[in-house]
Short mmCIF file of C-alpha atoms in Angstrom, two decimals:
data_model
loop_
_atom_site.label_atom_id
_atom_site.label_comp_id
_atom_site.label_asym_id
_atom_site.label_seq_id
_atom_site.Cartn_x
_atom_site.Cartn_y
_atom_site.Cartn_z
CA MET A 16 81.48 34.58 15.23
CA THR A 17 83.43 37.21 13.32
CA THR A 18 82.15 38.93 10.48
CA ASN A 19 84.42 37.08 8.04
CA GLU A 20 82.87 33.79 9.53
CA GLU A 21 79.50 35.33 9.31
CA LEU A 22 80.46 36.64 5.27
CA LYS A 23 81.43 32.56 4.63
CA GLU A 24 78.18 30.96 6.85
CA VAL A 25 75.83 33.70 4.57
CA VAL A 26 76.91 33.69 1.08
CA LYS A 27 77.10 29.42 2.07
CA LEU A 28 73.27 29.75 1.88
CA CYS A 29 72.97 32.36 -1.05
CA ARG A 30 75.60 30.47 -2.65
CA ASP A 31 73.32 26.44 -2.15
CA VAL A 32 69.96 28.07 -2.85
CA TYR A 33 71.88 29.53 -6.17
CA VAL A 34 73.43 25.83 -6.92
CA LYS A 35 70.83 23.40 -7.03
CA LYS A 36 68.72 25.87 -8.30
CA ALA A 37 71.34 26.37 -11.28
CA GLU A 38 70.56 22.48 -11.05
CA ASP A 39 66.73 22.96 -11.07
CA TYR A 40 66.84 25.09 -13.51
CA GLY A 41 69.98 25.32 -15.46
CA ALA A 42 71.67 29.00 -17.32
CA SER A 43 68.35 29.99 -17.76
CA TRP A 44 68.02 32.52 -16.58
CA ARG A 45 71.16 34.22 -19.57
CA ILE A 46 68.67 34.95 -21.51
CA MET A 47 67.93 37.79 -19.28
CA ARG A 48 69.32 41.31 -20.12
CA PRO A 49 70.77 43.60 -16.87
CA THR A 50 67.63 45.95 -17.13
CA THR A 51 65.93 42.12 -16.32
CA VAL A 52 68.08 41.27 -13.61
CA THR A 53 67.79 44.79 -12.10
CA ASP A 54 64.23 44.48 -12.19
CA GLN A 55 64.40 41.33 -11.04
CA ILE A 56 66.23 42.84 -7.85
CA TYR A 57 63.76 45.48 -7.46
CA ILE A 58 60.91 43.48 -6.83
CA LYS A 59 62.59 41.46 -4.55
CA ALA A 60 64.22 44.64 -2.50
CA ASN A 61 59.96 46.52 -2.59
CA ARG A 62 58.88 42.41 -1.25
CA ILE A 63 61.27 43.51 1.76
CA ARG A 64 60.20 47.19 2.68
CA THR A 65 56.42 45.42 1.97
CA LEU A 66 57.09 42.90 4.11
CA GLN A 67 58.45 45.48 6.76
CA THR A 68 56.00 48.05 6.67
CA THR A 69 52.34 45.83 6.57
CA GLY A 70 54.56 42.45 9.03
CA THR A 71 52.14 40.02 6.68
CA SER A 72 53.34 37.67 4.17
CA ALA A 73 50.05 35.96 2.08
CA VAL A 74 52.23 33.52 1.12
CA GLY A 75 54.50 32.32 4.12
CA GLU A 76 57.67 33.33 2.78
CA GLY A 77 59.67 36.14 5.37
CA ILE A 78 62.36 38.50 4.77
CA LEU A 79 65.92 36.33 4.73
CA PRO A 80 64.85 34.43 1.56
CA GLU A 81 64.04 38.05 -0.84
CA PHE A 82 67.93 38.53 0.65
CA ILE A 83 69.23 35.86 -0.89
CA GLY A 84 67.57 36.29 -4.10
CA ILE A 85 69.25 39.48 -4.12
CA VAL A 86 72.31 38.90 -2.91
CA ASN A 87 71.55 36.13 -5.99
CA TYR A 88 70.31 38.13 -8.60
CA GLY A 89 73.06 40.85 -8.45
CA ILE A 90 75.28 38.17 -9.46
CA MET A 91 73.54 37.20 -12.21
CA GLY A 92 73.86 40.50 -12.87
CA LEU A 93 77.53 40.69 -12.74
CA ILE A 94 77.51 37.70 -15.11
CA GLN A 95 75.03 39.11 -17.61
CA LEU A 96 77.46 42.54 -17.86
CA LYS A 97 80.46 41.03 -18.43
CA TYR A 98 79.07 38.08 -21.16
CA GLY A 99 76.00 40.06 -22.34
CA ALA A 100 71.88 38.58 -22.47
CA ALA A 101 72.24 35.08 -24.33
CA GLU A 102 70.30 33.47 -26.87
CA LYS A 103 69.92 30.19 -25.84
CA VAL A 104 71.00 28.47 -22.08
CA ASP A 105 74.66 28.43 -23.27
CA MET A 106 76.09 27.85 -19.80
CA ASP A 107 75.82 24.68 -17.75
CA ALA A 108 75.94 24.79 -14.04
CA LYS A 109 79.71 23.69 -13.48
CA LYS A 110 80.17 27.12 -15.39
CA VAL A 111 78.15 28.86 -13.13
CA THR A 112 78.53 28.43 -10.34
CA ALA A 113 82.71 28.31 -11.38
CA LEU A 114 81.66 32.38 -11.82
CA TYR A 115 79.63 32.75 -8.70
CA ASP A 116 82.83 31.86 -6.90
CA GLU A 117 84.99 34.32 -9.24
CA TYR A 118 81.61 37.46 -8.77
CA ILE A 119 80.57 36.62 -5.08
CA GLN A 120 84.96 36.96 -3.57
CA LYS A 121 84.85 40.08 -5.54
CA CYS A 122 82.15 41.54 -3.71
CA LEU A 123 83.68 39.79 -0.61
CA ASP A 124 86.61 41.42 -1.20
CA LEU A 125 85.11 45.36 -1.83
CA LEU A 126 83.46 44.53 1.22
CA SER A 127 86.33 43.83 3.15
CA LYS A 128 87.62 46.79 1.27
CA LYS A 129 84.38 49.03 2.76
CA ASN A 130 84.15 47.58 5.82
CA GLN A 131 87.76 48.75 6.69
CA ASP A 132 87.25 51.64 6.20
CA TYR A 133 83.51 51.89 7.42
CA ASP A 134 84.84 50.59 10.56
CA GLU A 135 82.23 47.98 9.83
CA VAL A 136 79.25 51.05 10.80
CA TRP A 137 76.93 48.85 9.13
CA ARG A 138 76.75 47.06 12.45
CA SER A 139 74.73 50.19 14.05
CA MET A 140 71.94 50.10 10.57
CA ARG A 141 68.75 48.95 10.66
CA ILE A 142 67.55 46.10 8.43
CA SER A 143 64.42 48.73 6.58
CA SER A 144 68.50 51.10 5.86
CA TYR A 145 69.79 48.61 4.23
CA VAL A 146 66.21 47.91 2.40
CA ASP A 147 66.47 51.85 1.16
CA LEU A 148 70.14 52.25 0.10
CA ILE A 149 69.40 48.53 -2.43
CA LEU A 150 65.65 50.55 -3.58
CA MET A 151 68.21 53.86 -3.75
CA LYS A 152 70.99 51.05 -5.56
CA ILE A 153 67.97 50.02 -8.02
CA ALA A 154 67.19 54.18 -9.07
CA ARG A 155 70.63 55.18 -9.77
CA THR A 156 71.47 51.64 -11.21
CA LYS A 157 68.01 52.00 -13.91
CA SER A 158 69.26 55.17 -14.50
CA ILE A 159 72.30 54.21 -15.81
CA GLU A 160 70.53 51.77 -17.97
CA ASP A 161 68.45 54.39 -19.53
CA HIS A 162 71.15 56.50 -20.53
CA ASN A 163 73.01 53.62 -22.27
CA GLY A 164 75.63 52.21 -18.61
CA LYS A 165 77.24 55.88 -19.77
CA THR A 166 77.77 57.75 -16.39
CA LEU A 167 79.74 61.39 -16.24
CA ILE A 168 81.02 60.74 -12.59
CA SER A 169 79.36 57.55 -11.19
CA GLU A 170 80.64 54.18 -10.21
CA GLY A 171 78.82 51.88 -13.06
CA ILE A 172 76.07 49.16 -13.10
CA ASP A 173 79.31 46.73 -11.65
CA ALA A 174 79.19 49.30 -8.61
CA ASN A 175 76.46 48.88 -8.18
CA TYR A 176 75.20 45.64 -7.65
CA MET A 177 77.79 45.10 -6.33
CA ASP A 178 77.12 47.12 -3.50
CA MET A 179 73.53 45.73 -3.03
CA ILE A 180 74.55 42.43 -3.32
CA ASN A 181 76.79 44.05 -0.01
CA TYR A 182 74.24 45.10 2.06
CA SER A 183 71.71 41.50 1.02
CA LEU A 184 74.74 40.00 3.05
CA PHE A 185 74.93 42.61 6.37
CA GLY A 186 71.16 41.76 5.92
CA LEU A 187 71.89 38.40 5.72
CA ILE A 188 74.06 38.58 8.73
CA LYS A 189 71.42 40.56 11.01
CA LEU A 190 68.75 37.95 9.38
CA HIS A 191 70.66 34.62 9.90
CA CYS A 192 73.46 35.16 12.74
CA GLU A 193 72.29 37.80 14.75
CA GLY A 194 68.70 37.07 14.65
CA GLN A 195 67.02 40.44 14.41
CA GLU A 196 64.11 41.90 12.68
#
């Protein structure tokens, strides 16, 4: 499979979960502030690291669903950055799915450009490195959030969310398409 075919396959996995949860719960996540979304991503990334370190799961869920969660929470974070947290659910499943498609495409466009510049070096990286990079991006995001979104020279919260999404997509390709652990 080509990289684009692999990306299409893992994005479909993520989107399917997102759409089903939007049908089950609606856009209940719209009440979360972006800082809460960042913390949710932290929980997912930290859980992956714990699973990698211990090799055991008390609840029987593996790493793949956690990467899917990071992708989906990252998209929610991008949406929250643009629209702000709502006081109550203010979008239906159709609207948040359209927004998902818009933002995942922006992430894929960025990934494509970086992949071209870096010559698919991610394929030589370990899945554990993606997790460490995501955790670093979370730490950066929290620092930017603590400074009310202001940076002197660095990229903003949105760029960090996009990078977290893209590292997760790399992890998903290695786990789902290549069968690596």
